[in-house]
Coordinates of C-alpha atoms in Angstrom, one line a residue:
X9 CA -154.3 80.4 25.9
X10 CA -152.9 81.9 22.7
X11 CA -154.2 85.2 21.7
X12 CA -154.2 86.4 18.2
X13 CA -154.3 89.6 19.0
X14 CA -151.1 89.5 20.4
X15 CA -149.5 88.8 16.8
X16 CA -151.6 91.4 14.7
X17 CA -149.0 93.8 14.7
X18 CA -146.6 91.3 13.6
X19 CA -148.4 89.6 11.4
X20 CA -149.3 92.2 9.7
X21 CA -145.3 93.2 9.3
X22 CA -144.5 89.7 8.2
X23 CA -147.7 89.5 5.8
X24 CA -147.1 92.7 4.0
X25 CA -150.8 94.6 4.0
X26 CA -153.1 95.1 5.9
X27 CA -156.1 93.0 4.8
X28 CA -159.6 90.7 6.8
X29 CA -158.3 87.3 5.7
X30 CA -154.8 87.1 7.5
X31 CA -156.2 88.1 10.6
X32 CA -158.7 85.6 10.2
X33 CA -156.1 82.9 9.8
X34 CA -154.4 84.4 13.0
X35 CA -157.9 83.8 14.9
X36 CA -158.2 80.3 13.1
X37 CA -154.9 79.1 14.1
X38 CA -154.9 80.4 17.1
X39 CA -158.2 78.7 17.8
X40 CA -157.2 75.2 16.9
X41 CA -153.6 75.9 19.4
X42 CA -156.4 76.8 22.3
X43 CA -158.6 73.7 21.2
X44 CA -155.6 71.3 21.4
X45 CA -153.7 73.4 24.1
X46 CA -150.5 73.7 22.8
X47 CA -148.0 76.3 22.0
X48 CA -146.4 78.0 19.1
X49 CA -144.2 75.8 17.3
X50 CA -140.6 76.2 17.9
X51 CA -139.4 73.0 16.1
X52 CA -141.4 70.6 14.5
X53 CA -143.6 69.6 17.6
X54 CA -147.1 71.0 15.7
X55 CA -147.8 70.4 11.6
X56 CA -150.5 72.4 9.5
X57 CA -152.0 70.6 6.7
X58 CA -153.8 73.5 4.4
X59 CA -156.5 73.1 2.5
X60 CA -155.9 76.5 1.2
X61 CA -155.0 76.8 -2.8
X62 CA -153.2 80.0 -4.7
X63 CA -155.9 82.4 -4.8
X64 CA -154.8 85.8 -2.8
X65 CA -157.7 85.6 0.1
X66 CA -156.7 81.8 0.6
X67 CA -152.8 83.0 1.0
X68 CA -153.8 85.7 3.4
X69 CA -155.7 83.3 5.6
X70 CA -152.6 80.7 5.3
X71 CA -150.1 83.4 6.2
X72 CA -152.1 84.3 9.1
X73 CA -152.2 80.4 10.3
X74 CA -148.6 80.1 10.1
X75 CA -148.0 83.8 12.4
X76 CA -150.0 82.2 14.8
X77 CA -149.2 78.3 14.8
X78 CA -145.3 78.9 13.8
X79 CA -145.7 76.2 11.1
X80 CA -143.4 77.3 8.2
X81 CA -142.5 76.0 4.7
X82 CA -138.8 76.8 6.3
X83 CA -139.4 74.1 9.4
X84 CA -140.9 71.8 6.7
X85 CA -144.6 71.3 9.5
X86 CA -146.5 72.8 6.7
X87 CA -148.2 71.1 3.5
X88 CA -150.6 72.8 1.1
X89 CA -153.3 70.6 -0.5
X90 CA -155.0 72.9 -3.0
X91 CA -158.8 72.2 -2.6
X92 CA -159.1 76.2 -2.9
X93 CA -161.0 75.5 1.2
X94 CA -160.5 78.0 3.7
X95 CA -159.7 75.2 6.1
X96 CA -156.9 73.3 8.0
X97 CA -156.0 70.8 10.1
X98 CA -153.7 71.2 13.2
X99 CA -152.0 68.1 14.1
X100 CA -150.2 68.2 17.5
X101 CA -147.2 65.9 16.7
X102 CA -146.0 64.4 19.9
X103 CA -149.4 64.0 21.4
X104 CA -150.8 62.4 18.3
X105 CA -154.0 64.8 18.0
X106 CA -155.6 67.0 15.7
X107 CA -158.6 69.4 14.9
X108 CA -159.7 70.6 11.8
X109 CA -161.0 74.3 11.5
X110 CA -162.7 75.7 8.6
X111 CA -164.6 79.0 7.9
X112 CA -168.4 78.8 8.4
X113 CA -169.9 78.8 4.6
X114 CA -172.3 81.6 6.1
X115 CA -169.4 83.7 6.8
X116 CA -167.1 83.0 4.0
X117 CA -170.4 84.1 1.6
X118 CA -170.4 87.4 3.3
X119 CA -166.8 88.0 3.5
X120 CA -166.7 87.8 -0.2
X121 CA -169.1 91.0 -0.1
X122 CA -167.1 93.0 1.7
X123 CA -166.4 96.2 0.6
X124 CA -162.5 95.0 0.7
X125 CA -163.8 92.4 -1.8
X126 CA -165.1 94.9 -3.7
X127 CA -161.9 97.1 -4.0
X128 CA -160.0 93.6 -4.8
X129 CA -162.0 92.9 -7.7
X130 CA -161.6 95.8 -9.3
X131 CA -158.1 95.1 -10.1
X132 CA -156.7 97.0 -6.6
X133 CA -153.7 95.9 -4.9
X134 CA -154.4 95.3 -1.2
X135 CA -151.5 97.3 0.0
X136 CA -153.6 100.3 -2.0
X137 CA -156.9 99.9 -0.1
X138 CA -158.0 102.9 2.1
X139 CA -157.3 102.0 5.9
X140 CA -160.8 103.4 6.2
X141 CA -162.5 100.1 4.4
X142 CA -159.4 97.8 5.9
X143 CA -159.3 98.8 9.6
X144 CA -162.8 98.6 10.5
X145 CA -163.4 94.7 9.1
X146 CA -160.0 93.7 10.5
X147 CA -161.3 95.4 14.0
X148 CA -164.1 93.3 13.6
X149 CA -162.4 89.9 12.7
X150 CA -160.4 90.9 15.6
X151 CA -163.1 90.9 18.0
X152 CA -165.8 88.4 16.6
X153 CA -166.8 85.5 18.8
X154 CA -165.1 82.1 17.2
X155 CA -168.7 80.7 16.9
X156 CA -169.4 83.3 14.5
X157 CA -167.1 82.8 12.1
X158 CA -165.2 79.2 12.5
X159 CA -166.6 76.0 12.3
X160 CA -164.3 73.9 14.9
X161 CA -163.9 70.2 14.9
X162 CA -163.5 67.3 16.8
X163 CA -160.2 66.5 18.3
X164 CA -158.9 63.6 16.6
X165 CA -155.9 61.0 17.2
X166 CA -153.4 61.5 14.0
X167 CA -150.0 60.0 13.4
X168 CA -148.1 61.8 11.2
X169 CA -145.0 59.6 10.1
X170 CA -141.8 61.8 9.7
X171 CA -138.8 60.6 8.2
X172 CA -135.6 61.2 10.2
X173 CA -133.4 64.5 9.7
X174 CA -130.3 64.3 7.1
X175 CA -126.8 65.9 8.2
X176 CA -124.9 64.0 5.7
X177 CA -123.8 65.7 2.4
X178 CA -122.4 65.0 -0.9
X179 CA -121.2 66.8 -4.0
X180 CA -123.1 66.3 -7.5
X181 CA -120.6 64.6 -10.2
X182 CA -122.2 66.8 -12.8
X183 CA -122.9 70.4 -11.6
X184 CA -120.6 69.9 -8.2
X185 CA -122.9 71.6 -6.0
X186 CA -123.4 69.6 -2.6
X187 CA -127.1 68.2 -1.7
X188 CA -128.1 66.3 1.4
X189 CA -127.5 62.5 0.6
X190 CA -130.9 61.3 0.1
X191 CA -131.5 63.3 -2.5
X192 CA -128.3 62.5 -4.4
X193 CA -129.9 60.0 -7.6
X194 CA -127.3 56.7 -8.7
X195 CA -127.7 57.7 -12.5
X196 CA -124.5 55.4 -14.4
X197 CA -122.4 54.7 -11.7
X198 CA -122.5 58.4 -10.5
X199 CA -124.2 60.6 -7.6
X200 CA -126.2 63.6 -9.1
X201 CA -128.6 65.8 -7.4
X202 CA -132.4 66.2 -8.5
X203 CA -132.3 69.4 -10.5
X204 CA -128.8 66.9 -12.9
X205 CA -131.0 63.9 -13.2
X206 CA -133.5 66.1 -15.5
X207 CA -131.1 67.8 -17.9
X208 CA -131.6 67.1 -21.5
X209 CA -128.1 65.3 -23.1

């Protein structure tokens, strides 16, 4: 069994502030590795589709999910899809399985009246929020039942098709920098990465 509160300390470090939504995520994600009894990613053997968008609750909650599931933008098992949801979908690669968790509407109304909320809206920075309205909400986050705040999912069979890792690299004719291969674009007879393809003549 994972348990989030075994990363709140950390996540908090990596996040930045103290604030209720990354702990949340941490509970979330954590929630969806119990339901599908797996472990935190070390590779590429767990992927986290987000339905998170750019909104700073939505990023706390996402920063949480990734503490807990080790899905990263830097191991590539992460993808954002922008329906500004406070939901995700855990896919357990090898086993070809998933779950979807989401915050319960009934919560997610409430959270948005929480004195934090409050403080946010009126143009405060989270890192600037008294640990006297931050610490008691993330103490209760911390120790709600999941029932009370998560809306959990099936498990599901889900194939997610990978393409296969690059090791090959080639220099751009134009700005000479190197880029992995398939990414190199044939443009007149000559290999140029992404960024060369665009530039105005």
């Amino acid at each position: 069994m994972v348990d989030a509160s075994e990363l709140l300390e950390a996540g908090i470090s990596f996040h930045g502030h103290k604030c209720p939504a990354m702990p949340l995520g941490l509970r979330a994600g954590a929630a969806a590795m119990n339901i599908l009894d797996v472990q935190r990613a070390r590779d590429k053997e767990l992927h986290v589709i987000s339905e998170t968008g750019r909104g700073h609750a939505a990023g706390c909650f996402l920063d949480g999910i990734m503490m807990a599931t080790g899905c990263t933008y830097g191991k590539s098992n992460i993808e954002k899809r922008y329906y500004n949801k406070m939901a995700f979908t855990l896919i357990d690669v090898p086993r070809r399985k998933a779950v979807r968790v989401a915050l319960r509407g009934d919560f997610f109304t409430r959270m948005l009246q929480s004195p934090f909320i409050e403080q946010r809206k009126k143009g405060i920075a989270p890192q600037d929020i008294s640990p006297e309205i931050a610490d008691p909400l993330i103490a209760n986050v911390m120790s709600m039942p999941e029932e009370s705040f998560l809306q959990i999912g099936p498990v599901t069979d889900y194939t997610l098709d990978r393409e296969p890792g690059v090791f090959e690299a080639g220099s751009c004719a134009r700005c000479g920098e190197m880029a992995f291969v398939n990414k190199l674009q044939p443009v007149e007879g000559e290999d140029l990465c992404i960024p060369c393809t665009k530039v105005e003549e």
